[in-house]
Short mmCIF file of C-alpha atoms in Angstrom, two decimals:
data_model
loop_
_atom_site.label_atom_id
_atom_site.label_comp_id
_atom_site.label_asym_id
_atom_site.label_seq_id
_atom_site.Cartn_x
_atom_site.Cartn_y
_atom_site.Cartn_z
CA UNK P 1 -12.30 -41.06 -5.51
CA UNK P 2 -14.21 -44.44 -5.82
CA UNK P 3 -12.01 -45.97 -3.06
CA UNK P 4 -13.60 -43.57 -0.67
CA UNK P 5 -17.27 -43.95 -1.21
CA UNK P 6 -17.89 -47.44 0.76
CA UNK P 7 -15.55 -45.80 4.15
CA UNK P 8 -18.41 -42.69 3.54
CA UNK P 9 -21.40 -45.06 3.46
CA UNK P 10 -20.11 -46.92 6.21
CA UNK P 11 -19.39 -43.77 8.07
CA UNK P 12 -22.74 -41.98 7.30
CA UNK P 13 -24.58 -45.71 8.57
CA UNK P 14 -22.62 -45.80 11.55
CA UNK P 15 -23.89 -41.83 12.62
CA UNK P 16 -27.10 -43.05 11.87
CA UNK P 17 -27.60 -45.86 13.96
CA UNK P 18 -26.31 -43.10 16.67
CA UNK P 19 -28.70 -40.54 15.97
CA UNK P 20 -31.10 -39.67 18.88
CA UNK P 21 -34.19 -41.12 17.68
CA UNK P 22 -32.65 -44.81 16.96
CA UNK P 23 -30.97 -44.19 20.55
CA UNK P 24 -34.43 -43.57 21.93
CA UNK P 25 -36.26 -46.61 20.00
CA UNK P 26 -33.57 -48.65 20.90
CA UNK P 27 -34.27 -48.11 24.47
CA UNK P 28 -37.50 -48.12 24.66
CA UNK P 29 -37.46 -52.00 23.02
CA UNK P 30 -34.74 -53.26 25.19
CA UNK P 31 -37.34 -51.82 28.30
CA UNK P 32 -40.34 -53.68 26.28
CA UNK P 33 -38.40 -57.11 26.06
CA UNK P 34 -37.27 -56.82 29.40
CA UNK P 35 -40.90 -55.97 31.07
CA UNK P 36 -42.40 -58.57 28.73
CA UNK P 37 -40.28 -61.41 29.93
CA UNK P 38 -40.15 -60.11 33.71
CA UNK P 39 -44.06 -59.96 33.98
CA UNK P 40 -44.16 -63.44 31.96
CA UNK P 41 -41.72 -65.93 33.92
CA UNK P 42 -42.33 -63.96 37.22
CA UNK P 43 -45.83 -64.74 36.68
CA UNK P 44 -45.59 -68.55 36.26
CA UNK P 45 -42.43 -68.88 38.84
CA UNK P 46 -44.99 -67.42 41.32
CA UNK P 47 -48.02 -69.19 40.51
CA UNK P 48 -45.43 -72.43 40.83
CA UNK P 49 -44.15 -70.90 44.34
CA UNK P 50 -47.26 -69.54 45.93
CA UNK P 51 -50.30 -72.04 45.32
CA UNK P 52 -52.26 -70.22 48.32
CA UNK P 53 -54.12 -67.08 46.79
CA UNK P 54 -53.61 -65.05 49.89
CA UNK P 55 -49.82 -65.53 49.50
CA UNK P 56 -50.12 -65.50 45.88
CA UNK P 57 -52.23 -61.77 45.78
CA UNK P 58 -49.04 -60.51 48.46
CA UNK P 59 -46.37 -61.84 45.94
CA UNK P 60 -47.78 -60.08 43.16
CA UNK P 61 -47.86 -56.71 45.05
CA UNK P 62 -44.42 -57.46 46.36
CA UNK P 63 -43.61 -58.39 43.33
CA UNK P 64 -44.41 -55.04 41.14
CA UNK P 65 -43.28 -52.78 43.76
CA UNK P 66 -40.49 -54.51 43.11
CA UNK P 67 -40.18 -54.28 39.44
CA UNK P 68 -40.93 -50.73 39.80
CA UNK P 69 -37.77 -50.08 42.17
CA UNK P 70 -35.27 -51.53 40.03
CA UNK P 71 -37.62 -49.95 37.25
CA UNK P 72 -37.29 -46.57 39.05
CA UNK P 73 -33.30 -47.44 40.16
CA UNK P 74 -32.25 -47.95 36.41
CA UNK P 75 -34.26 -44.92 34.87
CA UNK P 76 -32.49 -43.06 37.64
CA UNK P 77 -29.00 -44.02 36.87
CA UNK P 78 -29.82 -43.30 33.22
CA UNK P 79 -31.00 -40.11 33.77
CA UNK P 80 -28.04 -39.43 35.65
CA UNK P 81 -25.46 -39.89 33.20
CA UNK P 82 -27.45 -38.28 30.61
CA UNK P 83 -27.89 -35.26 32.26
CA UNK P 84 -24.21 -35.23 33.58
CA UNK P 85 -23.19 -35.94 30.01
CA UNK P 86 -25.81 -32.81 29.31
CA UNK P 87 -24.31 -30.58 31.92
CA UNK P 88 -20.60 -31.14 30.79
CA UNK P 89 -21.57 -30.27 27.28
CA UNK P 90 -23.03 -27.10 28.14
CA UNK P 91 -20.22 -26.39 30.07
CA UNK P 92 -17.92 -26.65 27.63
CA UNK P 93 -19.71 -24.85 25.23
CA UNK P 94 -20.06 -22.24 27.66
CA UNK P 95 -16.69 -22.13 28.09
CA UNK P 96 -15.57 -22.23 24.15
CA UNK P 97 -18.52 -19.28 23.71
CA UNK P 98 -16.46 -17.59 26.40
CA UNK P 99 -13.10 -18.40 24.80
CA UNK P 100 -14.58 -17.06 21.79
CA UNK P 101 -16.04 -13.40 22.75
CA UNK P 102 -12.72 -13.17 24.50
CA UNK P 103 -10.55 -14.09 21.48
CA UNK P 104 -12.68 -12.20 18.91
CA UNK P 105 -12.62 -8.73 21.63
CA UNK P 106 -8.99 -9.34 21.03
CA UNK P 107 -8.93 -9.42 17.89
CA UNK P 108 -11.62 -6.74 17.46
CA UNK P 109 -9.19 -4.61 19.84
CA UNK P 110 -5.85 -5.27 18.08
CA UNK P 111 -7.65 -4.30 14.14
CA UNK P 112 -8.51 -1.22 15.70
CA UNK P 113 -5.60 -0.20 17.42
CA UNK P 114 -3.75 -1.38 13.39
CA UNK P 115 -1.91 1.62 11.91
CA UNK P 116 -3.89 1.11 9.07
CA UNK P 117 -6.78 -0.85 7.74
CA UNK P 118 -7.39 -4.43 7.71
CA UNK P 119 -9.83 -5.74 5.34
CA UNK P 120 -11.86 -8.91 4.06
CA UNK P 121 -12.99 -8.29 0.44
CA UNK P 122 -14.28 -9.87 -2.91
CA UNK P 123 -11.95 -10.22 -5.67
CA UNK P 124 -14.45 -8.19 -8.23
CA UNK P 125 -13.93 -4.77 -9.80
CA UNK P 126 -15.15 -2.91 -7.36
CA UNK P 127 -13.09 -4.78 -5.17
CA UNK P 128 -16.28 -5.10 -2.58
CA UNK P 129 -15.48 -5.26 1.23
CA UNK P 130 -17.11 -7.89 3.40
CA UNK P 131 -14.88 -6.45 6.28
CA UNK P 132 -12.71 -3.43 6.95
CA UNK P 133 -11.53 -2.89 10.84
CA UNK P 134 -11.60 0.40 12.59
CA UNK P 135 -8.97 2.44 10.92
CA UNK P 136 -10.34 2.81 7.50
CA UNK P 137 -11.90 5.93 8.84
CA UNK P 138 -8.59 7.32 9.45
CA UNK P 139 -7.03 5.81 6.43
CA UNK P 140 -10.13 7.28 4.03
CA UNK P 141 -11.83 9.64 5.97
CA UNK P 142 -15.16 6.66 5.28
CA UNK P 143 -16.71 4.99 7.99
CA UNK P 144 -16.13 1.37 7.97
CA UNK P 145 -19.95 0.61 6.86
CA UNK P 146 -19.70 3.53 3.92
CA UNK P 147 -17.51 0.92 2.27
CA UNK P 148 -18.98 -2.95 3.17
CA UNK P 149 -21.33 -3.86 0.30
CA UNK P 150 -20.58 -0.38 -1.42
CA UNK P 151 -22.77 1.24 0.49
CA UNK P 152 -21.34 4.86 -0.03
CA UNK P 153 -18.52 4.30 -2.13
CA UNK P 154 -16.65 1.20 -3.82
CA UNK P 155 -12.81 1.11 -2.38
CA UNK P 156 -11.89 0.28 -6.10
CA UNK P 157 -13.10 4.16 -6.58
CA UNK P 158 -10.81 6.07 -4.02
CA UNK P 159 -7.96 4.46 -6.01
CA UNK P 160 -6.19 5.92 -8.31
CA UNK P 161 -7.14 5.99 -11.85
CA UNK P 162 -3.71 5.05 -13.25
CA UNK P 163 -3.19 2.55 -10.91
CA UNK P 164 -6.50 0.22 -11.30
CA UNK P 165 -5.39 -1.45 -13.89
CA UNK P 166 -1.64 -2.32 -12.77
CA UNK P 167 -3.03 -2.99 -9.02
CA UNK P 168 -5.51 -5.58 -10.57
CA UNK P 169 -3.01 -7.20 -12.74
CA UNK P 170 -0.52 -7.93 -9.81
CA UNK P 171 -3.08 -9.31 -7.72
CA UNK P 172 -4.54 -11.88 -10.61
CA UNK P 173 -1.14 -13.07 -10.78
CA UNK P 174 -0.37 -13.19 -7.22
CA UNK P 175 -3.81 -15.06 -6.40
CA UNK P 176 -2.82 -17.52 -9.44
CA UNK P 177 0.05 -18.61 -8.57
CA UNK P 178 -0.92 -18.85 -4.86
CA UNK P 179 1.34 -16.54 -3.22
CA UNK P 180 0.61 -13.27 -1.38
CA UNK P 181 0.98 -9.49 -2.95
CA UNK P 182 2.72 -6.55 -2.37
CA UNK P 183 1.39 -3.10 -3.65
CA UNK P 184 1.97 0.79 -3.57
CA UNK P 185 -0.49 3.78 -4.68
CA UNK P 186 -2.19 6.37 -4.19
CA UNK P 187 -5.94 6.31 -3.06
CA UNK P 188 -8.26 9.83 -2.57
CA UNK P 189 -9.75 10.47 1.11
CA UNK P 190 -12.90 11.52 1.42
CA UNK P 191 -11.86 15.08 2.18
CA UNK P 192 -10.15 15.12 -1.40
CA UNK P 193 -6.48 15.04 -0.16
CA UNK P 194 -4.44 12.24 -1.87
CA UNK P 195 -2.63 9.35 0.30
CA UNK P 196 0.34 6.75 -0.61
CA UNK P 197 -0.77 3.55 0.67
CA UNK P 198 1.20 0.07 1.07
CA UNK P 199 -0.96 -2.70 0.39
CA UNK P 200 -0.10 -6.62 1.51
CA UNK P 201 -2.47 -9.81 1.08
CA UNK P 202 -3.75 -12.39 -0.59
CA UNK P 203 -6.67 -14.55 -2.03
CA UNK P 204 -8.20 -17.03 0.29
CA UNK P 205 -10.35 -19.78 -0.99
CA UNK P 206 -13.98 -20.06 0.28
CA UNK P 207 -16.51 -22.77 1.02
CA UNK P 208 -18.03 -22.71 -1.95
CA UNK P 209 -14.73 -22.09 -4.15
CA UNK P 210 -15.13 -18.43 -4.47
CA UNK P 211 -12.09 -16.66 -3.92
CA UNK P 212 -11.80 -13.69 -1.26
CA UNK P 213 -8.54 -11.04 -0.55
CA UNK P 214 -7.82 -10.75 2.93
CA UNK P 215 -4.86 -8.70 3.92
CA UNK P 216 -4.14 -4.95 5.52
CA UNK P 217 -3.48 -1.38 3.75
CA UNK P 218 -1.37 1.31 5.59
CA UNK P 219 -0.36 4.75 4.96
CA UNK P 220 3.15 5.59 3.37
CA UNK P 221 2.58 9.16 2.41
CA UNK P 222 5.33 10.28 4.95
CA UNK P 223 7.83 7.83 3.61
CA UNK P 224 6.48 8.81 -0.09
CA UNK P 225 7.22 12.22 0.71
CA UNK P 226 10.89 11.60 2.35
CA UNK P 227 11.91 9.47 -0.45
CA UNK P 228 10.76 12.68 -2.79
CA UNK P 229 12.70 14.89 -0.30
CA UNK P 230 15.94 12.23 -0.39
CA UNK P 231 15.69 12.61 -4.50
CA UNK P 232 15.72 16.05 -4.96
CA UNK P 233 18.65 15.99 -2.45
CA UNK P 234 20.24 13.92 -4.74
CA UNK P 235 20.14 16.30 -8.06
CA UNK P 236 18.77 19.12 -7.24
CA UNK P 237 21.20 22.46 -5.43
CA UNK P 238 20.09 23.16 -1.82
CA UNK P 239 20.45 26.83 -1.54
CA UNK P 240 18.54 27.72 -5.16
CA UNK P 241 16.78 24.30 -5.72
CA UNK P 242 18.28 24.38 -9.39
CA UNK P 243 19.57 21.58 -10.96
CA UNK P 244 23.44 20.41 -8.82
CA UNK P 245 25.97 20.26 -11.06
CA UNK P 246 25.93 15.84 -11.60
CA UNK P 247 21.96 16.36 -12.52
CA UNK P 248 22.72 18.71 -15.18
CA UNK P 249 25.66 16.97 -16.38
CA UNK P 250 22.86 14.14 -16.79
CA UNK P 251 20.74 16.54 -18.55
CA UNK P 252 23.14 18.07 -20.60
CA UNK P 253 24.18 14.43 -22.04
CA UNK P 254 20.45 13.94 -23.06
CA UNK P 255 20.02 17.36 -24.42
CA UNK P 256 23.26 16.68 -26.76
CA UNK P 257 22.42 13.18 -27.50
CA UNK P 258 18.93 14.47 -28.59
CA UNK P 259 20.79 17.46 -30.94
CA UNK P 260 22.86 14.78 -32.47
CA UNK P 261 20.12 12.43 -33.28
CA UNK P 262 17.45 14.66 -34.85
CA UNK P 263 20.62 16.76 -35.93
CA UNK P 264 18.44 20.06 -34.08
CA UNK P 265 20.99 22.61 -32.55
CA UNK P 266 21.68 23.26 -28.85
CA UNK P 267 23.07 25.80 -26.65
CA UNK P 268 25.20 26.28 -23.42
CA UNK P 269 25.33 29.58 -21.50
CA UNK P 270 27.79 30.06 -19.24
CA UNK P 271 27.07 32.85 -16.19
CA UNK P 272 29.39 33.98 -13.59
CA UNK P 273 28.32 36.90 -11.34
CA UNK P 274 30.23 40.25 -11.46
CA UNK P 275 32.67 40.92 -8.38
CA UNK P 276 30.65 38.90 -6.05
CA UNK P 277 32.89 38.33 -3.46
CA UNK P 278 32.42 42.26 -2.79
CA UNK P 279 29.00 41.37 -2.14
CA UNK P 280 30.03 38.73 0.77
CA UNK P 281 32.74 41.11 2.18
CA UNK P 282 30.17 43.93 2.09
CA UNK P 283 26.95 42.82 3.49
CA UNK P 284 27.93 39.01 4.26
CA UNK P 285 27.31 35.34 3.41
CA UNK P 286 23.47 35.61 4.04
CA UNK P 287 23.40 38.32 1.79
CA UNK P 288 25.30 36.72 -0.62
CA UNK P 289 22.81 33.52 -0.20
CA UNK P 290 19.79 35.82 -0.78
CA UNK P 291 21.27 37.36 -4.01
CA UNK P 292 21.91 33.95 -5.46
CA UNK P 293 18.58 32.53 -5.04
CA UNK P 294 17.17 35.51 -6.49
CA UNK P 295 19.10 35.71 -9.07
CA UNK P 296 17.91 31.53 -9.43
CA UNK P 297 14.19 32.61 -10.00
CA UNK P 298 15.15 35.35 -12.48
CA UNK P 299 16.98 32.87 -14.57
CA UNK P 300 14.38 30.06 -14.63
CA UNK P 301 11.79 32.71 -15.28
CA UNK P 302 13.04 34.05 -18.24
CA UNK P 303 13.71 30.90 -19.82
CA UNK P 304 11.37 28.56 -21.31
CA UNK P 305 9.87 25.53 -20.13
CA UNK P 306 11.98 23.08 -21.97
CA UNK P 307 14.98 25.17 -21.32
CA UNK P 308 17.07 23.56 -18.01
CA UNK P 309 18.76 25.71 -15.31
CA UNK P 310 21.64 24.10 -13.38
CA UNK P 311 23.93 25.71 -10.48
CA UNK P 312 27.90 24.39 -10.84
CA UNK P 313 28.92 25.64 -7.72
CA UNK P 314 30.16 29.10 -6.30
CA UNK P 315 28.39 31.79 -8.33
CA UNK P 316 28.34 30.17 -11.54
CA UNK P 317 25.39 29.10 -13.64
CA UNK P 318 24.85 27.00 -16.43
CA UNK P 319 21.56 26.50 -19.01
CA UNK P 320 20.83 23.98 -21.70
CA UNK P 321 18.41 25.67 -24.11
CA UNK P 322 17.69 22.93 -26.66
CA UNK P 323 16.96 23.79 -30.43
CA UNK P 324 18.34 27.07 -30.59
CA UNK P 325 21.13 28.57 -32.55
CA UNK P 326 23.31 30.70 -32.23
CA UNK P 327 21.32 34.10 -32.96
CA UNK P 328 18.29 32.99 -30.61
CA UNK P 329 21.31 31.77 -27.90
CA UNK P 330 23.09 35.20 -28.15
CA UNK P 331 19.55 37.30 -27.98
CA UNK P 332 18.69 35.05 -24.70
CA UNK P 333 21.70 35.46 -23.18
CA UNK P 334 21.46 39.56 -23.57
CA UNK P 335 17.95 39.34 -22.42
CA UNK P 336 19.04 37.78 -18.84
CA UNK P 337 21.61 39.58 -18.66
CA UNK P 338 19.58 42.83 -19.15
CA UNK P 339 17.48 41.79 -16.78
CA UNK P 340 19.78 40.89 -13.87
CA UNK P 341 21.71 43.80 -14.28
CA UNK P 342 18.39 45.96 -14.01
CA UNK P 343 16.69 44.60 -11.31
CA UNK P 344 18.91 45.33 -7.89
CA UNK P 345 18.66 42.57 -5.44
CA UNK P 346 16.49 43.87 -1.85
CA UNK P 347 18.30 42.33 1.05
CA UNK P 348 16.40 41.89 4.64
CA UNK P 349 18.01 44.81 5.91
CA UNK P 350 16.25 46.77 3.60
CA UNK P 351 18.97 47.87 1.34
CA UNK P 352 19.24 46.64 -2.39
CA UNK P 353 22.24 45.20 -4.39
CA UNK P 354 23.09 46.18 -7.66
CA UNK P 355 24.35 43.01 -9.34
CA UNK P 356 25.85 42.28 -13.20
CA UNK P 357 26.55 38.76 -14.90
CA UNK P 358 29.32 38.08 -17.79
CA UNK P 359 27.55 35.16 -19.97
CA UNK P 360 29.67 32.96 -22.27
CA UNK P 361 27.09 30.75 -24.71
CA UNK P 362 28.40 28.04 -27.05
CA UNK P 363 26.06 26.59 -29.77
CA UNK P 364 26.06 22.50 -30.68
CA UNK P 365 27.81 21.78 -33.48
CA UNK P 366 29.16 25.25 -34.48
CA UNK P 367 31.26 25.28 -30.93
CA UNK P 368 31.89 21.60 -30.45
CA UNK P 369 30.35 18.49 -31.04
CA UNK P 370 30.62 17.00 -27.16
CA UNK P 371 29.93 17.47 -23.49
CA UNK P 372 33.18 18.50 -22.56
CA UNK P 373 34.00 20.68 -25.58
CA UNK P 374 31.24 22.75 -25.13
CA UNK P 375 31.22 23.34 -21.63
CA UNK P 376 35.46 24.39 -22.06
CA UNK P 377 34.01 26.81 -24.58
CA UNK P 378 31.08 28.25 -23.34
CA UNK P 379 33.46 28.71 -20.01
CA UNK P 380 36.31 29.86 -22.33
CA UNK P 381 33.42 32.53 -23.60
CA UNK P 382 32.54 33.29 -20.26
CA UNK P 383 36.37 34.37 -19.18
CA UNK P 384 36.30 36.19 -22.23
CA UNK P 385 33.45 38.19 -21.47
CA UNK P 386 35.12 39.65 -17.76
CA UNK P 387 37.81 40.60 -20.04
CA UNK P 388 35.80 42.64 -21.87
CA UNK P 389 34.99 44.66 -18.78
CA UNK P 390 31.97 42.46 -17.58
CA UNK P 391 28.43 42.92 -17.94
CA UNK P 392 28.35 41.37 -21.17
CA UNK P 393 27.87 38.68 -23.74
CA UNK P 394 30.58 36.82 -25.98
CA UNK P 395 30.56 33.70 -28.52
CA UNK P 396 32.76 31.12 -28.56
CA UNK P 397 35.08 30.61 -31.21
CA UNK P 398 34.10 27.90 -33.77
CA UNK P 399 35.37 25.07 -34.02
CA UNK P 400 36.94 25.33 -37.93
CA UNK P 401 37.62 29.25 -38.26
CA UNK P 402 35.51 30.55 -40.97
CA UNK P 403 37.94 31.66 -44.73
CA UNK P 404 36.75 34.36 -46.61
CA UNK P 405 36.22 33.32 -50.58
CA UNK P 406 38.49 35.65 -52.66
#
């Protein structure tokens, strides 16, 4: 740094010595010395010239109205180029103001016309804006000046509680280390109604070392709300909306895994719907889709919250109903069963189908201790139970038959 400091002195002297007043002063002498020493030798070289007074007086006159042409001719010439130098400067500053208003229209134009909001803000709490363009109304239902300075409301306040502190965090880091940030949640409009924003910027140093967050903020709620759609594609059935069968296979594992660990027990019911197909033949697929879904809400109804429905394809149904044994599995099972078979399913044509289930229900450990063993037995159960005639309950067989002490 102490390399630099004679270059600066030398620099600051040399604008100086160029500043307007020194320019003027310096003028004005070199006009002095020159009138001084033009009236003083042109003085004595006439008086050396001209010894007659009459030519002498004529000289003198001749001679000023000389000194004030070339006087005159140099002040012109001066003038000239100053105000020529004057005239291109304002010319070109006209021209850069020009430039200017046209490039900041532009740029005015294009934050407007963003999908989303652009924004120039301090890197507090509150996360104060200095700037946000035109389409923060649409983005938060505020006007643009509701949310400079705080005004109305902070932007740190339409975000979402949960989020704050996470948001923050990222951008400290990203603004540490330099590099720009990437950021989704969800903010509250003014009209209440919650948004999914992507957020993308990063801290720009000021002036004075203070550090602001430049950057833009879009809405994502439509992709938010397809990737929500794509996921519950991906597990859940999309005639009933219950649980497909790889989902509760997933479930199933936890449940189990759960049992084992807290050694808690666990049952499996089994459900296949009564002749069916006589259901399709008779009134047709659309009928046989409405009786299915129905029969969907009845089951997750009746069961409780913790309690997981899942459809396995065809007419068949399967629920997890964790911590329950074999007594509270059989009385559930009856229950739905009960139910179904009393509640006729209305069709759109008016009419109403009477409908019956055959349940098979296997209990972790008494019926098998994993996935697979309990599923072949609460199915085994389930075949069992159309034997009997249908419409009806039946328990898998242990695991270890039970010996009677003699």
């Amino acid at each position: 740094m102490q390399p630099e400091q004679p270059e600066r002195g030398k620099e600051t002297g040399w604008s100086s010595s160029q500043s307007p007043l020194r320019r003027a002063l310096s003028a004005t002498l070199v006009y002095l010395v020159a009138g001084i020493i033009w009236i003083t030798f042109s003085d004595r070289m006439v008086e050396i010239w001209f010894a007659d007074p009459r030519s002498l007086s004529a000289m003198q006159t001749w001679k000023g109205f000389l000194f004030v042409a070339v006087t005159a001719l140099v002040l012109f010439t001066v003038m000239l180029r100053l105000l020529s130098k004057d005239r291109l400067l304002l010319s070109l500053q006209l021209d850069q103001r020009r430039a200017l208003r046209q490039r900041e229209q532009q740029l005015r134009v294009l934050m407007d016309n963003l999908p989303g909001m652009a924004y120039r803000c301090r890197n507090d709490d509150s996360w104060t804006m200095m700037f946000v363009s035109g389409g923060c109304e649409q983005l938060t239902g505020y006007l643009p000046d509701d949310l400079i300075n705080n005004k109305l409301v902070s932007y740190a306040s339409l975000m979402d509680p949960d989020a704050i502190e996470q948001v923050s965090e990222e951008v400290a880091i990203a603004v540490r280390k330099g590099r720009s940030f990437s950021l989704e949640y969800a903010i509250t409009r003014k009209d209440g109604r919650k948004v999914w924003v992507w957020e993308r910027g990063c801290g720009v140093e000021h002036e004075d070392g203070s550090v602001f967050l430049e950057g833009i903020v879009l809405d994502i709620s439509d992709r938010k709300q397809l990737e929500t759609e794509l996921e519950e594609m991906a597990t859940r059935d999309p005639l009933t909306g219950l649980l497909n069968r790889r989902e509760f296979s997933r479930v199933l594992e936890e449940e189990l895994e759960r049992a084992r660990r807290y050694e808690r027990p666990m049952a499996l019911l089994w459900i296949d719907f009564d002749h069916f197909k006589d259901i399709n033949d008779s009134w047709g697929h659309a009928a046989g889709d409405t009786v299915l879904c129905a029969v969907s809400e009845i089951l997750t109804d009746r069961v409780r919250s913790v309690d997981s429905v899942g459809r396995f394809g065809g007419e068949e149904f399967v629920i997890v109903l964790p911590e329950m044994d074999v007594e509270g599995a059989r009385d559930t099972a009856e229950r739905l069963r009960q139910r179904v078979g009393n509640a006729p399913i209305p069709l759109e044509s008016g009419h109403s189908v009477p409908l019956t289930i055959s349940v098979g229900v296997a209990v972790y450990p008494v019926h098998g201790h994993t996935v697979e063993t309990l599923c072949s037995a609460a199915d085994k159960a389930m075949y069992q139970a159309k034997m009997q005639g249908r419409n009806c309950v039946a328990m898998a067989q242990p695991i270890e038959p039970v010996h009677n002490e003699t």
